XYZ file of N, CA and C in Angstrom:
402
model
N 90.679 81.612 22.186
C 91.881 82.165 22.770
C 92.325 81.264 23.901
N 93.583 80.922 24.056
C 94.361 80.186 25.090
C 94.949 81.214 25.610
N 95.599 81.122 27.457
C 96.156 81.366 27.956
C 96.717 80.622 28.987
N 98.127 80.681 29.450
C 98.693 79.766 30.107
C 98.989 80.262 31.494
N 98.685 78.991 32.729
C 98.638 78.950 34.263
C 100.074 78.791 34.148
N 101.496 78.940 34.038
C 102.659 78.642 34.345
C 102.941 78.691 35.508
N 103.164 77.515 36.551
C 103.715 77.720 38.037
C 104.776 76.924 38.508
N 105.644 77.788 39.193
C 106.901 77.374 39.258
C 107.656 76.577 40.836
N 107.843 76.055 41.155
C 108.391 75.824 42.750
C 109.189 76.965 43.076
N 108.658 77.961 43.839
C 109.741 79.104 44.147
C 111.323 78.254 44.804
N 110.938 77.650 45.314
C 112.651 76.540 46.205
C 112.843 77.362 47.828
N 111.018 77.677 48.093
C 111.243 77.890 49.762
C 110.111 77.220 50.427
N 109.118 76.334 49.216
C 107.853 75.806 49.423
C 107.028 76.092 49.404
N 107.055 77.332 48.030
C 106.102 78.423 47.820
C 105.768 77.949 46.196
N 104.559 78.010 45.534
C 104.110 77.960 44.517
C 104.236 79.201 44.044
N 104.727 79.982 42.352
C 104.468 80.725 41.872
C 104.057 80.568 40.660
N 103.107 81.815 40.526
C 102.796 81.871 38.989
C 102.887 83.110 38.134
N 103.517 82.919 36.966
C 103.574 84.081 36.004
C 102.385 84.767 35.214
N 103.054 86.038 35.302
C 101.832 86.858 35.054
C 102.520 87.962 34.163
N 102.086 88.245 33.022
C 102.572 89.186 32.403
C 101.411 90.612 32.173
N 102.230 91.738 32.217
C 101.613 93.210 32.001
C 101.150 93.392 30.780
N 100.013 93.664 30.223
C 99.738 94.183 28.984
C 100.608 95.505 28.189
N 100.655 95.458 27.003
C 101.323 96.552 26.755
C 99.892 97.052 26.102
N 99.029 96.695 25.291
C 98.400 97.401 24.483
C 96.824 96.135 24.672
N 95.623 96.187 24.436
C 94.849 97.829 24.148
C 94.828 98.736 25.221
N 94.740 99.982 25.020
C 94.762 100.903 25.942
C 93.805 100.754 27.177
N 92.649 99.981 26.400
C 91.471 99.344 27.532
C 92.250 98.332 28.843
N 93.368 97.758 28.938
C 93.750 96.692 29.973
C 95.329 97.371 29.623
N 95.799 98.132 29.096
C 97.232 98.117 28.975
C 97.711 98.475 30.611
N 99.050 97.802 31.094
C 99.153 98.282 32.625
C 98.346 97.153 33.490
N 97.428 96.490 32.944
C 96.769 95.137 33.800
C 97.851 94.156 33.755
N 97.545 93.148 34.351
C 98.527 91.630 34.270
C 97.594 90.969 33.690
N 97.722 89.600 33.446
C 97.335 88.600 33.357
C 98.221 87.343 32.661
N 97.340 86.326 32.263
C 97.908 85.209 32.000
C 98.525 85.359 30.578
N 99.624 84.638 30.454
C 100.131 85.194 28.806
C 99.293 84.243 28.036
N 99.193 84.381 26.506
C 98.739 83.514 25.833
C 98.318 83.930 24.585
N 97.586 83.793 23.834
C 97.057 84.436 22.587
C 95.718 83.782 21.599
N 95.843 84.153 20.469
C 94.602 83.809 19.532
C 95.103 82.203 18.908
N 94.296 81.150 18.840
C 94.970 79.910 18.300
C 94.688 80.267 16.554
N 95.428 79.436 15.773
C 95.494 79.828 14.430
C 94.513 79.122 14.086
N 94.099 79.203 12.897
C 92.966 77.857 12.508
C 93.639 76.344 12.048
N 92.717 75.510 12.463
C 93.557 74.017 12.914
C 94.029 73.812 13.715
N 94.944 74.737 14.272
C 95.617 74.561 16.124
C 94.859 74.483 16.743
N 95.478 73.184 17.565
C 94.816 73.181 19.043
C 95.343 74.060 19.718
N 94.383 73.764 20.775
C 94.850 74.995 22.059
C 95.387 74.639 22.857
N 96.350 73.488 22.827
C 97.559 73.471 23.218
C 98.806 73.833 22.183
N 98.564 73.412 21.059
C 99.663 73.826 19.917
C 99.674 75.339 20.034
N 98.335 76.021 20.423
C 98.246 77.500 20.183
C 99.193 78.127 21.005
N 99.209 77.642 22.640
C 99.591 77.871 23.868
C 101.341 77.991 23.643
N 101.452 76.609 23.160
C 102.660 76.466 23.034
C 103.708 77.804 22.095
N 103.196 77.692 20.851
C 103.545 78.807 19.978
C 103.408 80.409 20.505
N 102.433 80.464 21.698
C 102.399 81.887 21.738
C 103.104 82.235 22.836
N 103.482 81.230 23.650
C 104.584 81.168 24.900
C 106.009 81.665 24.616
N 105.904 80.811 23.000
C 107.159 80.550 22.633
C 107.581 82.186 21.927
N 106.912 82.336 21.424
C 106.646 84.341 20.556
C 107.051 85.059 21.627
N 106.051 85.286 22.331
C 105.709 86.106 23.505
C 106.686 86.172 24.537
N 107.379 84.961 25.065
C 107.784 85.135 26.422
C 109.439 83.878 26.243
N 109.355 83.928 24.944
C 111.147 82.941 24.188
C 111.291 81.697 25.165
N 110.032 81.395 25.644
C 110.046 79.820 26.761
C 109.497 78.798 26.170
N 109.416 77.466 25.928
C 109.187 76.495 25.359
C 108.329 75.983 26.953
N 106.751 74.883 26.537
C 106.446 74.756 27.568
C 105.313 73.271 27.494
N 105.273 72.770 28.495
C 103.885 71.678 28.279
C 102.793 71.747 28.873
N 102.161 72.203 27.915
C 100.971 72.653 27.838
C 100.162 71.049 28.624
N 99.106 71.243 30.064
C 98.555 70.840 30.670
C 97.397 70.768 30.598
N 96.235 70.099 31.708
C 95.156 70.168 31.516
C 94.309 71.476 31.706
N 92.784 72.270 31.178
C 92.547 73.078 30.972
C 91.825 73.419 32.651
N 92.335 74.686 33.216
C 91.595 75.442 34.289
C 89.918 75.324 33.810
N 89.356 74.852 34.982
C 87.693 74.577 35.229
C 86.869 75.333 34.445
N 87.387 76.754 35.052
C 86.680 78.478 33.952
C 86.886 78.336 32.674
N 85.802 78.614 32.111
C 86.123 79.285 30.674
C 85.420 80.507 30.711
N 86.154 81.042 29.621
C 85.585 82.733 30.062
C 85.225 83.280 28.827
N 83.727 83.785 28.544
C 83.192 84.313 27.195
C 83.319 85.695 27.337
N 84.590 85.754 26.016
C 84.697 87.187 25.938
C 84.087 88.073 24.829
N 83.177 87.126 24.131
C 81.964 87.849 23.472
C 81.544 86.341 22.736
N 80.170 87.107 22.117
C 79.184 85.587 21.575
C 80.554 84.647 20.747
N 81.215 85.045 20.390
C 81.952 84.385 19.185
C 83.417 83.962 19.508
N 83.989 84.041 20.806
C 85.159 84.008 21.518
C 85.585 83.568 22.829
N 85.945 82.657 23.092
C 85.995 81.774 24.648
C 87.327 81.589 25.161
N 87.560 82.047 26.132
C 89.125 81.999 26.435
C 89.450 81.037 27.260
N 89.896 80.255 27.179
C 90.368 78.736 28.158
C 92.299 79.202 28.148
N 92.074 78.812 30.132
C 93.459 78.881 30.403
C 93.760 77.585 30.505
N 95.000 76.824 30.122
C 95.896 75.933 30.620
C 96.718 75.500 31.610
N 96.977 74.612 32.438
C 98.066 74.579 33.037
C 99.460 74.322 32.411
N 100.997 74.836 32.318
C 101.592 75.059 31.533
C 103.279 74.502 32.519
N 103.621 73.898 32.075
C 104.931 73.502 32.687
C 106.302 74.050 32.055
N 107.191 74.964 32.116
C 108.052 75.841 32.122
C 109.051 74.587 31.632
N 109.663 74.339 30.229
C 110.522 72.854 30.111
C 111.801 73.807 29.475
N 111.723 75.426 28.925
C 113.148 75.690 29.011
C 112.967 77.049 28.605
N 114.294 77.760 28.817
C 114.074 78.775 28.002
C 113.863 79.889 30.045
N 113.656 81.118 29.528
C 113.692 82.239 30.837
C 112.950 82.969 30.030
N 111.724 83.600 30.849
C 110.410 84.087 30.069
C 111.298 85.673 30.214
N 111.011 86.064 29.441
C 111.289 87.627 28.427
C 110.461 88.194 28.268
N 110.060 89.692 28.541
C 108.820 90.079 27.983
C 109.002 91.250 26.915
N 108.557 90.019 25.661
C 109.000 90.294 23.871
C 107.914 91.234 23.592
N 106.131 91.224 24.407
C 105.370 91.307 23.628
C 104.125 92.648 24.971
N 105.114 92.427 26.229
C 104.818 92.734 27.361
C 105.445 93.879 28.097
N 104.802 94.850 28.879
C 105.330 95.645 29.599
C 106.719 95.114 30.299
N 105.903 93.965 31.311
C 106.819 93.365 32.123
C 106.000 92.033 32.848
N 107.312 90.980 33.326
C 106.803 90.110 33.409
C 106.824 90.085 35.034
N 106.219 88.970 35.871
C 106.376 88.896 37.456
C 105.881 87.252 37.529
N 106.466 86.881 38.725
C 106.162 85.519 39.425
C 105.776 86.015 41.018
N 104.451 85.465 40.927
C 103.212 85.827 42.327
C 103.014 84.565 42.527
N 103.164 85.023 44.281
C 102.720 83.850 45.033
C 101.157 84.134 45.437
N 100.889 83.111 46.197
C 98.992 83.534 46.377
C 99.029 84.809 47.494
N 99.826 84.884 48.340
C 99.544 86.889 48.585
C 99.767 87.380 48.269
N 100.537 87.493 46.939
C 100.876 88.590 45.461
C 99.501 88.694 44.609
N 99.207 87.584 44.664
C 98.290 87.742 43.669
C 96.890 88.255 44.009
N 96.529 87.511 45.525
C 95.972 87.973 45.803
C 95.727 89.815 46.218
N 96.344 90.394 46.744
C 97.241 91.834 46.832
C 96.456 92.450 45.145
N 97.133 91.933 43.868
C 96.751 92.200 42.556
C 95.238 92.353 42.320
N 95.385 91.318 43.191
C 93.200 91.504 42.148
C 92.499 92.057 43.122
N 92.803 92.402 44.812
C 92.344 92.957 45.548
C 92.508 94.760 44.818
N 93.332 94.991 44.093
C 93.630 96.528 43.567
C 93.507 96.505 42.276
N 92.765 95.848 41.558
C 92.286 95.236 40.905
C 93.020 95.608 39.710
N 94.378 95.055 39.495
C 95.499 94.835 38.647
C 95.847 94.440 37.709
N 94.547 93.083 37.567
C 94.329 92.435 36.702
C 93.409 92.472 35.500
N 93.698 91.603 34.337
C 92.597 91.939 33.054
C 91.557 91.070 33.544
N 90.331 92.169 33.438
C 89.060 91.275 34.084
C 88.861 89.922 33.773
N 88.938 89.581 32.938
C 88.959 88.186 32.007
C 89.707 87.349 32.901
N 90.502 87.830 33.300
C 91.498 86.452 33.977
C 90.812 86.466 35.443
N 90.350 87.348 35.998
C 89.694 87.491 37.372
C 88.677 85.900 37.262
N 88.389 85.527 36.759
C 87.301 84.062 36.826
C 88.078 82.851 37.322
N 89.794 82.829 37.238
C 90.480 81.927 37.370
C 91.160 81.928 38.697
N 91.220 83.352 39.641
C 91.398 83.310 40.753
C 91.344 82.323 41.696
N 90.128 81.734 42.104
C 90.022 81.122 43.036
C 90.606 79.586 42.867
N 90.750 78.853 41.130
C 91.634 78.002 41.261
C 92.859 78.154 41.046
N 93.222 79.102 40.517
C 95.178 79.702 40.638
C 95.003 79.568 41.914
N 94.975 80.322 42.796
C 94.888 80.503 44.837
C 95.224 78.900 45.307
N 93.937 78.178 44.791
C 94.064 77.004 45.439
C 95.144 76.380 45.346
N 96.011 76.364 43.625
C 96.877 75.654 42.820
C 98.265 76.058 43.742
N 98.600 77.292 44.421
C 99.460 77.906 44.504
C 99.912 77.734 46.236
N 98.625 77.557 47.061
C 98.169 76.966 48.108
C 98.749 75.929 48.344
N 98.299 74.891 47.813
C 98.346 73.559 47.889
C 100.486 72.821 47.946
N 99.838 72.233 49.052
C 101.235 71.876 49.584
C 102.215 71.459 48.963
């Protein structure tokens, strides 16, 4: 499974990043996290990224190098996030409650009330930094 870091220059010298609401399983529905999905077989997990950006959220994007974490979400399933560059398109949420752009005291705020799908909680501390950084 891929999921994508999308971060944007807010245009006040603020880093943001998108985060979309689950709609369904009932287990995380109402959480946020990173959008993204299952890669097909043969796709890479950037081709995956790309296609499920593109489904999910009607944005076309370039798919970057992979966040440090990887996260085992059972013996047989590993979820690697991407960094993801926003090249067109206005994210929609096709597949999502709702979508949001958090800065690092949004986000932070989120996982302090713990808002988020546990799974993505491993990527915190380098989103923070990413979002931080001057």
């Amino acid at each position: 499974m891929v999921a994508g870091a999308v971060v944007r220059d807010a245009g006040d010298g603020r880093a943001e990043l998108l985060l979309a609401q689950r709609a369904y399983p009932p287990e995380v529905a109402g959480r946020w996290e990173l959008p993204g999905g299952k890669a097909a077989d043969g796709e890479t997990l950037a081709e995956a990224l790309v296609r499920e950006l593109r489904e999910e959220l009607e944005v076309s994007v370039l798919p970057g190098e992979p966040l440090e974490q990887r996260v085992l979400l059972r013996e047989e399933l590993t979820l690697v996030a991407l960094w993801a560059r926003l090249l067109g398109g206005t994210p929609r949420a096709v597949e999502h409650h709702a979508l949001t752009w958090v800065d690092a005291e949004a986000l932070t705020a989120m996982a302090d009330r713990d808002e988020l799908v546990p799974a993505d909680t491993a990527w915190i501390p380098e989103l923070l930094a990413a979002l931080r950084a001057p």
